CSV table of C-alpha atoms in Angstrom, one decimal:
chain,number,residue,atom,x,y,z
A,1,MET,CA,-35.2,-18.3,12.9
A,2,SER,CA,-33.7,-19.0,16.3
A,3,HIS,CA,-31.6,-16.4,18.1
A,4,GLU,CA,-28.5,-18.4,17.4
A,5,SER,CA,-29.3,-18.5,13.7
A,6,ALA,CA,-30.1,-14.8,13.7
A,7,ILE,CA,-26.7,-14.1,15.2
A,8,VAL,CA,-24.9,-16.2,12.6
A,9,PHE,CA,-26.9,-14.6,9.8
A,10,THR,CA,-26.1,-11.1,11.1
A,11,ILE,CA,-22.4,-11.9,11.3
A,12,PHE,CA,-22.4,-13.4,7.8
A,13,TYR,CA,-24.3,-10.4,6.4
A,14,ALA,CA,-21.9,-8.0,8.1
A,15,LEU,CA,-18.9,-9.7,6.5
A,16,LEU,CA,-20.6,-9.7,3.1
A,17,CYS,CA,-21.4,-5.9,3.5
A,18,PHE,CA,-17.8,-5.3,4.5
A,19,CYS,CA,-16.5,-7.1,1.4
A,20,ILE,CA,-18.9,-5.1,-0.8
A,21,VAL,CA,-18.0,-1.7,0.7
A,22,TYR,CA,-14.3,-2.6,1.1
A,23,PRO,CA,-13.6,-5.5,-1.4
A,24,SER,CA,-10.9,-7.9,-0.7
A,25,THR,CA,-8.3,-9.0,-3.3
A,26,GLU,CA,-10.4,-12.2,-3.9
A,27,PHE,CA,-13.6,-10.2,-4.5
A,28,VAL,CA,-11.8,-7.9,-6.9
A,29,SER,CA,-10.2,-10.8,-8.8
A,30,ALA,CA,-13.6,-12.5,-9.1
A,31,GLY,CA,-15.2,-9.3,-10.4
A,32,LEU,CA,-17.6,-9.0,-7.4
A,33,THR,CA,-17.4,-5.3,-7.1
A,34,VAL,CA,-19.8,-2.5,-7.9
A,35,ASP,CA,-17.5,-1.0,-10.5
A,36,HIS,CA,-17.2,-4.3,-12.4
A,37,VAL,CA,-20.8,-5.4,-12.1
A,38,PHE,CA,-22.1,-2.0,-13.4
A,39,SER,CA,-19.2,-1.3,-15.7
A,40,SER,CA,-21.5,-0.8,-18.7
A,41,THR,CA,-23.4,1.8,-16.8
A,42,LEU,CA,-20.4,3.7,-15.5
A,43,GLY,CA,-18.7,4.0,-18.9
A,44,SER,CA,-15.0,4.0,-19.6
A,45,GLU,CA,-12.7,5.7,-17.0
A,46,SER,CA,-9.9,6.1,-19.5
A,47,MET,CA,-12.1,8.1,-21.9
A,48,ASN,CA,-14.2,10.2,-19.5
A,49,PHE,CA,-12.5,10.1,-16.1
A,50,VAL,CA,-14.6,12.7,-14.4
A,51,GLN,CA,-18.0,11.5,-15.7
A,52,HIS,CA,-17.0,8.0,-14.8
A,53,HIS,CA,-16.3,8.9,-11.2
A,54,ILE,CA,-19.5,11.0,-10.9
A,55,ARG,CA,-21.5,8.0,-11.9
A,56,ARG,CA,-19.4,5.6,-9.8
A,57,THR,CA,-19.7,7.6,-6.6
A,58,SER,CA,-23.4,8.0,-7.0
A,59,LEU,CA,-23.9,4.3,-7.7
A,60,ASN,CA,-21.7,3.3,-4.8
A,61,LEU,CA,-23.8,5.5,-2.5
A,62,MET,CA,-27.1,4.0,-3.9
A,63,VAL,CA,-25.9,0.4,-3.6
A,64,HIS,CA,-24.5,0.8,-0.1
A,65,SER,CA,-27.6,2.5,1.1
A,66,LEU,CA,-29.6,-0.6,0.1
A,67,LEU,CA,-27.6,-2.9,2.3
A,68,PRO,CA,-29.4,-2.2,5.6
A,69,VAL,CA,-32.9,-2.6,4.1
A,70,MET,CA,-31.8,-5.8,2.4
A,71,TYR,CA,-30.7,-7.2,5.7
A,72,ILE,CA,-34.0,-6.3,7.3
A,73,ARG,CA,-35.9,-7.7,4.4
A,74,VAL,CA,-34.1,-11.1,4.4
A,75,TYR,CA,-34.2,-11.2,8.2
A,76,PHE,CA,-38.0,-10.9,8.4
A,77,LEU,CA,-38.5,-13.3,5.5
A,78,GLN,CA,-36.7,-15.9,7.5
A,79,PHE,CA,-38.4,-14.8,10.7
A,80,ASP,CA,-41.9,-15.0,9.3
A,81,GLN,CA,-41.3,-18.7,8.3
A,82,ASN,CA,-41.1,-19.6,12.0
A,83,ASP,CA,-44.0,-20.6,14.2
A,84,GLU,CA,-45.9,-18.7,16.8
A,85,GLU,CA,-43.9,-20.3,19.6
A,86,HIS,CA,-40.8,-18.6,18.4
A,87,ARG,CA,-42.6,-15.2,18.3
A,88,GLU,CA,-43.9,-15.7,21.8
A,89,GLY,CA,-40.3,-16.4,22.9
A,90,ASP,CA,-38.9,-13.2,21.4
A,91,VAL,CA,-36.6,-11.3,23.6
A,92,PHE,CA,-38.2,-8.0,22.6
A,93,ASP,CA,-41.0,-6.7,24.8
A,94,ALA,CA,-43.6,-4.6,22.9
A,95,TYR,CA,-42.5,-1.4,24.5
A,96,SER,CA,-38.9,-2.1,25.5
A,97,PRO,CA,-36.1,0.3,24.6
A,98,LEU,CA,-34.5,-2.4,22.5
A,99,GLN,CA,-37.8,-2.9,20.6
A,100,LEU,CA,-38.1,0.9,20.0
A,101,ALA,CA,-34.5,1.0,18.8
A,102,TRP,CA,-35.1,-1.9,16.5
A,103,LYS,CA,-38.2,-0.2,15.0
A,104,THR,CA,-36.2,3.1,14.6
A,105,LEU,CA,-33.5,1.2,12.8
A,106,ILE,CA,-36.1,-0.4,10.4
A,107,VAL,CA,-37.6,3.0,9.6
A,108,ALA,CA,-34.1,4.6,9.0
A,109,ALA,CA,-33.1,1.6,6.8
A,110,ILE,CA,-36.2,2.1,4.7
A,111,LEU,CA,-35.9,5.9,4.4
A,112,LEU,CA,-32.2,5.9,3.6
A,113,PRO,CA,-32.4,4.6,0.0
A,114,GLY,CA,-35.2,7.0,-0.7
A,115,LEU,CA,-33.2,10.0,0.5
A,116,VAL,CA,-30.1,8.8,-1.4
A,117,ALA,CA,-32.2,8.3,-4.6
A,118,ALA,CA,-33.6,11.9,-4.2
A,119,ALA,CA,-30.1,13.3,-3.7
A,120,ILE,CA,-28.8,11.5,-6.8
A,121,TYR,CA,-31.8,12.7,-8.9
A,122,TYR,CA,-31.1,16.3,-7.8
A,123,TRP,CA,-27.4,15.9,-8.6
A,124,SER,CA,-28.1,14.5,-12.1
A,125,ARG,CA,-30.2,17.5,-13.2
A,126,LYS,CA,-28.7,19.8,-15.8
A,127,GLY,CA,-26.0,17.4,-16.7
A,128,TRP,CA,-24.8,16.6,-13.2
A,129,GLU,CA,-23.9,20.2,-12.4
A,130,ASN,CA,-25.2,19.8,-8.9
A,131,HIS,CA,-23.1,16.9,-8.0
A,132,PRO,CA,-20.4,17.6,-5.3
A,133,ILE,CA,-17.6,16.6,-7.7
A,134,ALA,CA,-18.9,19.1,-10.3
A,135,LYS,CA,-19.2,21.8,-7.7
A,136,ARG,CA,-15.7,21.1,-6.6
A,137,LEU,CA,-14.4,21.3,-10.2
A,138,HIS,CA,-16.3,24.6,-10.6
A,139,LYS,CA,-13.9,26.2,-8.0
A,140,PHE,CA,-11.1,25.7,-10.5
A,141,SER,CA,-12.9,27.5,-13.3
A,142,VAL,CA,-11.8,31.0,-14.2
A,143,GLN,CA,-14.0,33.4,-16.1
A,144,GLY,CA,-12.4,34.6,-19.4
A,145,HIS,CA,-10.1,31.6,-19.3
A,146,ARG,CA,-10.3,28.4,-21.3
A,147,LEU,CA,-11.4,26.6,-18.1
A,148,SER,CA,-14.6,28.7,-17.9
A,149,ASP,CA,-16.9,26.2,-16.2
A,150,TRP,CA,-16.7,22.8,-14.5
A,151,LYS,CA,-17.1,20.9,-17.8
A,152,ALA,CA,-14.1,22.6,-19.2
A,153,VAL,CA,-12.1,21.6,-16.1
A,154,ALA,CA,-13.4,18.1,-16.4
A,155,ALA,CA,-12.4,18.0,-20.1
A,156,SER,CA,-8.9,19.1,-19.1
A,157,ILE,CA,-8.6,16.3,-16.6
A,158,ASN,CA,-10.0,13.8,-19.0
A,159,ASP,CA,-7.5,14.8,-21.6
A,160,GLU,CA,-4.6,14.5,-19.3
A,161,PHE,CA,-5.8,11.2,-17.9
A,162,ARG,CA,-5.7,9.7,-21.4
A,163,ARG,CA,-2.0,10.4,-21.7
A,164,ASP,CA,0.6,7.8,-21.0
A,165,ASP,CA,2.7,10.0,-18.7
A,166,LYS,CA,0.2,9.9,-15.9
A,167,VAL,CA,1.0,8.1,-12.6
A,168,VAL,CA,-1.7,5.9,-11.0
A,169,ILE,CA,-0.9,4.6,-7.5
A,170,LYS,CA,-3.3,2.1,-5.9
A,171,MET,CA,-3.5,3.0,-2.2
A,172,ASN,CA,-6.1,0.5,-1.0
A,173,PRO,CA,-9.0,-1.5,-2.5
A,174,VAL,CA,-11.3,1.6,-2.6
A,175,SER,CA,-8.9,4.5,-3.2
A,176,LYS,CA,-6.2,5.4,-5.6
A,177,LEU,CA,-4.0,8.4,-6.4
A,178,VAL,CA,-3.9,9.8,-10.0
A,179,VAL,CA,-1.3,12.4,-10.9
A,180,THR,CA,-1.3,14.0,-14.3
A,181,GLU,CA,0.6,16.9,-15.8
A,182,ASN,CA,-1.4,19.5,-13.8
A,183,TRP,CA,-3.7,17.6,-11.5
A,184,ILE,CA,-3.5,15.6,-8.3
A,185,ILE,CA,-6.6,13.5,-7.7
A,186,LYS,CA,-7.4,11.1,-4.9
A,187,THR,CA,-10.4,8.9,-5.6
A,188,GLY,CA,-12.6,7.4,-2.9
A,189,PRO,CA,-15.8,5.3,-2.8
A,190,TYR,CA,-18.1,8.4,-2.5
A,191,TRP,CA,-15.9,11.3,-3.4
A,192,ILE,CA,-12.8,12.5,-5.2
A,193,ASN,CA,-10.3,15.1,-3.9
A,194,ILE,CA,-8.7,17.3,-6.5
A,195,ALA,CA,-5.8,19.8,-6.4
A,196,HIS,CA,-4.0,21.7,-9.1
A,197,GLN,CA,-0.2,21.3,-9.0
A,198,ASP,CA,0.5,25.0,-9.6
A,199,ASP,CA,-1.2,26.1,-6.3
A,200,THR,CA,-0.6,23.1,-4.1
A,201,ALA,CA,2.1,22.2,-1.6
A,202,LEU,CA,3.0,18.6,-0.8
A,203,ILE,CA,4.5,17.8,2.6
A,204,ALA,CA,5.6,14.3,3.6
A,205,TYR,CA,4.9,14.4,7.4
A,206,LYS,CA,4.9,10.8,8.6
A,207,SER,CA,6.2,7.3,7.7
A,208,ASP,CA,5.7,3.9,9.2
A,209,THR,CA,7.6,0.7,8.5
A,210,HIS,CA,6.3,-2.8,8.9
A,211,ASP,CA,8.3,-6.1,8.8
A,212,VAL,CA,7.0,-8.5,6.2
A,213,SER,CA,9.6,-11.1,6.9
A,214,GLN,CA,12.4,-10.5,9.4
A,215,GLU,CA,14.4,-13.5,8.3
A,216,ALA,CA,14.3,-12.4,4.6
A,217,PHE,CA,15.1,-8.8,5.5
A,218,GLU,CA,11.8,-7.7,3.9
A,219,THR,CA,9.9,-4.6,5.1
A,220,VAL,CA,7.2,-2.4,3.7
A,221,GLN,CA,7.1,1.4,4.4
A,222,TYR,CA,4.3,3.8,3.9
A,223,VAL,CA,4.6,7.5,3.6
A,224,ASN,CA,1.8,9.9,4.6
A,225,ILE,CA,1.7,13.1,2.5
A,226,ALA,CA,-0.4,16.2,3.1
A,227,VAL,CA,-1.7,17.8,-0.1
A,228,LYS,CA,-2.3,21.5,0.8
A,229,PRO,CA,-4.0,23.5,-2.0
A,230,THR,CA,-3.8,27.3,-1.6
A,231,ARG,CA,-6.8,28.0,-3.8
A,232,PRO,CA,-9.7,29.3,-1.8
A,233,GLY,CA,-12.5,26.8,-1.2
A,234,ILE,CA,-10.3,23.7,-2.0
A,235,ARG,CA,-9.8,21.7,1.2
A,236,GLU,CA,-6.6,19.8,1.9
A,237,PHE,CA,-6.4,16.1,2.0
A,238,SER,CA,-3.8,13.4,2.7
A,239,ILE,CA,-2.5,10.4,0.8
A,240,ARG,CA,-0.7,7.3,2.1
A,241,ILE,CA,1.5,5.5,-0.4
A,242,ASN,CA,4.1,2.8,-0.4
A,243,ALA,CA,7.6,4.3,-0.1
A,244,LEU,CA,8.5,2.4,-3.3
A,245,ASP,CA,6.0,4.6,-5.2
A,246,PHE,CA,7.3,7.8,-3.8
A,247,LYS,CA,9.9,8.2,-6.5
A,248,ASP,CA,7.3,7.9,-9.2
A,249,LEU,CA,5.2,10.5,-7.5
A,250,GLN,CA,8.1,12.8,-7.1
A,251,ASP,CA,9.0,12.5,-10.7
A,252,ARG,CA,5.5,13.4,-11.9
A,253,ILE,CA,5.0,16.4,-9.5
A,254,ASN,CA,6.3,19.6,-11.0
A,255,ARG,CA,7.3,21.1,-7.7
A,256,PRO,CA,9.5,19.7,-4.8
A,257,ILE,CA,7.8,17.6,-2.1
A,258,THR,CA,8.8,18.9,1.4
A,259,ILE,CA,10.0,16.0,3.5
A,260,LEU,CA,9.9,16.7,7.3
A,261,SER,CA,12.9,15.7,9.4
A,262,SER,CA,10.7,13.2,11.2
A,263,VAL,CA,10.3,11.2,8.0
A,264,LYS,CA,13.0,8.6,7.6
A,265,PHE,CA,12.9,6.3,4.6
A,266,HIS,CA,13.8,2.8,5.5
A,267,ARG,CA,16.8,1.1,4.1
A,268,SER,CA,16.7,-1.4,1.3
A,269,MET,CA,16.9,-5.1,1.8
A,270,LEU,CA,20.5,-5.1,0.8
A,271,GLU,CA,21.4,-2.4,3.3
A,272,ARG,CA,19.7,-4.4,6.1
A,273,PHE,CA,21.6,-7.5,5.1
A,274,VAL,CA,24.9,-5.6,5.2
A,275,ASP,CA,24.2,-4.6,8.8
A,276,VAL,CA,23.4,-8.2,9.8
A,277,PHE,CA,26.5,-9.4,8.0
A,278,LYS,CA,28.7,-6.9,9.8
A,279,GLU,CA,27.2,-7.8,13.2
A,280,GLN,CA,28.0,-11.4,12.6
A,281,VAL,CA,31.6,-10.7,11.5
A,282,THR,CA,32.2,-8.9,14.8
A,283,GLN,CA,31.7,-12.2,16.5
A,284,ASN,CA,34.4,-14.0,14.4
A,285,PRO,CA,38.1,-14.2,15.3
A,286,THR,CA,40.1,-11.1,14.2
A,287,TYR,CA,43.0,-11.3,11.8
A,288,ARG,CA,46.5,-10.1,12.8
A,289,PRO,CA,48.4,-9.1,9.7
A,290,GLU,CA,52.0,-10.3,9.4
A,291,ALA,CA,54.7,-7.8,10.2
A,292,GLY,CA,56.0,-5.9,7.3
A,293,VAL,CA,53.2,-6.8,5.0
A,294,ASP,CA,51.3,-3.7,3.7
A,295,GLY,CA,47.7,-4.0,2.7
A,296,GLN,CA,45.8,-2.2,0.0
A,297,ASP,CA,45.5,1.6,0.4
A,298,SER,CA,41.8,1.5,-0.5
A,299,CYS,CA,39.2,-1.1,-1.0
A,300,PHE,CA,39.6,-2.7,-4.4
A,301,ALA,CA,35.8,-2.4,-5.1
A,302,CYS,CA,34.7,1.0,-3.9
A,303,MET,CA,38.1,2.7,-3.9
A,304,GLN,CA,37.0,4.8,-0.9
A,305,ALA,CA,37.1,2.9,2.4
A,306,GLN,CA,40.3,1.3,3.7
A,307,PRO,CA,40.4,-2.6,3.5
A,308,ASN,CA,39.4,-3.8,7.0
A,309,ILE,CA,38.7,-7.6,6.6
A,310,LYS,CA,40.5,-10.7,5.6
A,311,ILE,CA,39.0,-13.9,4.3
A,312,GLN,CA,40.5,-16.8,6.3
A,313,LYS,CA,39.2,-20.2,7.1
A,314,ASN,CA,37.6,-20.3,10.5
A,315,CYS,CA,34.7,-22.7,10.1
A,316,LEU,CA,34.8,-26.4,10.9
A,317,ASP,CA,33.0,-27.6,7.8
A,318,VAL,CA,30.3,-29.5,9.6
A,319,ASP,CA,26.5,-29.6,9.0
A,320,GLU,CA,23.8,-28.9,11.6
A,321,ALA,CA,24.1,-32.4,12.9
A,322,GLY,CA,27.8,-32.1,13.4
A,323,ASP,CA,28.8,-34.4,10.5
A,324,ALA,CA,31.6,-33.5,8.2
A,325,LEU,CA,30.6,-31.9,4.9
A,326,PRO,CA,31.7,-33.4,1.6
A,327,GLU,CA,34.7,-31.8,-0.1
A,328,PRO,CA,32.6,-29.9,-2.7
A,329,ARG,CA,30.8,-28.1,0.1
A,330,CYS,CA,33.8,-27.3,2.3
A,331,CYS,CA,35.2,-23.8,2.6
A,332,GLN,CA,38.6,-23.2,1.2
A,333,THR,CA,41.7,-21.3,2.2
A,334,CYS,CA,42.0,-17.8,0.6
A,335,ASN,CA,45.5,-16.6,0.1
A,336,CYS,CA,44.6,-13.1,-1.0
A,337,ARG,CA,45.9,-10.2,1.1
A,338,PRO,CA,43.3,-7.8,2.6
A,339,MET,CA,41.9,-5.9,-0.3
A,340,TRP,CA,38.2,-5.3,0.6
A,341,CYS,CA,36.1,-3.4,3.1
A,342,ILE,CA,33.4,-5.1,5.0
A,343,ASP,CA,30.6,-3.3,3.1
A,344,CYS,CA,31.8,-4.4,-0.3
A,345,VAL,CA,32.3,-8.0,0.8
A,346,ALA,CA,28.8,-8.1,2.3
A,347,LYS,CA,27.3,-6.8,-1.0
A,348,TRP,CA,29.4,-9.2,-3.0
A,349,PHE,CA,28.2,-12.1,-0.8
A,350,ALA,CA,24.5,-11.0,-1.2
A,351,SER,CA,24.9,-10.7,-5.0
A,352,ARG,CA,26.1,-14.3,-5.3
A,353,GLN,CA,23.0,-15.8,-3.5
A,354,ASN,CA,19.6,-17.0,-4.7
A,355,GLN,CA,17.5,-13.8,-4.5
A,356,SER,CA,14.4,-15.9,-3.8
A,357,GLU,CA,15.9,-17.5,-0.7
A,358,ARG,CA,16.8,-14.4,1.4
A,359,GLU,CA,16.1,-16.1,4.7
A,360,SER,CA,19.0,-18.5,4.2
A,361,TRP,CA,21.6,-16.1,2.9
A,362,LEU,CA,23.7,-16.1,6.1
A,363,GLN,CA,24.0,-19.9,6.0
A,364,GLN,CA,25.2,-20.0,2.4
A,365,LYS,CA,28.7,-19.8,0.9
A,366,CYS,CA,30.3,-17.5,-1.6
A,367,THR,CA,33.6,-17.3,-3.6
A,368,CYS,CA,36.4,-14.8,-3.1
A,369,PRO,CA,36.1,-12.1,-5.8
A,370,MET,CA,39.8,-12.6,-6.7
A,371,CYS,CA,40.9,-16.2,-6.2
A,372,ARG,CA,37.4,-17.8,-6.2
A,373,ALA,CA,38.1,-19.6,-2.9
A,374,ARG,CA,34.9,-20.7,-1.3
A,375,PHE,CA,34.1,-19.2,2.0
A,376,CYS,CA,31.2,-18.6,4.4
A,377,ILE,CA,30.4,-15.8,6.8
A,378,LEU,CA,32.4,-17.4,9.6
A,379,ASP,CA,35.5,-17.1,7.4
A,380,VAL,CA,35.3,-13.3,7.3
A,381,SER,CA,37.5,-11.6,9.9
A,382,TYR,CA,38.1,-8.0,10.8
A,383,ILE,CA,41.7,-6.9,10.7
A,384,GLU,CA,42.9,-6.4,14.3
A,385,GLY,CA,42.3,-2.8,15.4
A,386,MET,CA,40.0,-2.0,12.4
A,387,ALA,CA,36.7,-3.5,13.5
């Protein structure tokens, strides 16, 4: 194997390992995950949640520990097929630091699966009571209580997970959040974090928003929540969920979630469109009402704000090339007096558009809620002095 081939092989194997450890959507869809391949060994998660994850975390650790030694094995199989000329041209000197580091890596890669296998064997003794998950559950047991040992705690979690009122939120390809009547559980590839709702505080301390499509007014927001158990020996952990799942989590938690002042939930797509709509209308000509003509006291839709816009024909009815539009596509004159506030007109305009074509909403037309006259955003004018 030439050095160039070795580099290509290493990069390819690193990508393969990454997809095994952190499977992409395509790998999950194709069933190329440890959980799916060894599903018969792991058992049913819905029936025995805790036991399933004890076996799953152990198996993940074992499989992932084999990846380095498999790389070395395949690498040397390919290397041994080359001639002596390639060996003599090897960049490694017999006693160079790079050669010593390479040999150390080989020894570590060979020892790692053995150490992991020994640890799993130790954990599995006496019905897995030595497993870190079992030890963590043992901290929730209370002598003289129905949850007298870790198996009783596990049985309680298993029972609640079977119920339909649980909330399961997928946080990423290798981690998910499970909230049952009494338990908050975060699963990971090699561990699970557990907290009991009765002695746990949840604090939303950070949020971050990302634009998915600026033209279509689509964003995604994630909220970071600290789970702080007060029970001795139970460490705190954090969860990061989509803001759209926050309400489901809030409804399932039997205590309020503290939201710090720094956490601002982003506005919906409609709210963002209303802001863009209003910004565009400020650039349109204003409407000067006729003397002696009184407008509506309050908006006809929301009955709260004062009407501050008038639909009047301002556009030239031409397309992007400057050609006149055919009559069916032209805007029409609206003779209704001012009856609407800008927010309600913007929401009405959005509601009449194709929801799958958000990026082109501003270029579309709508009909007046009262007289059904066709208008575009250029035909919406603020009443003079009320912008």
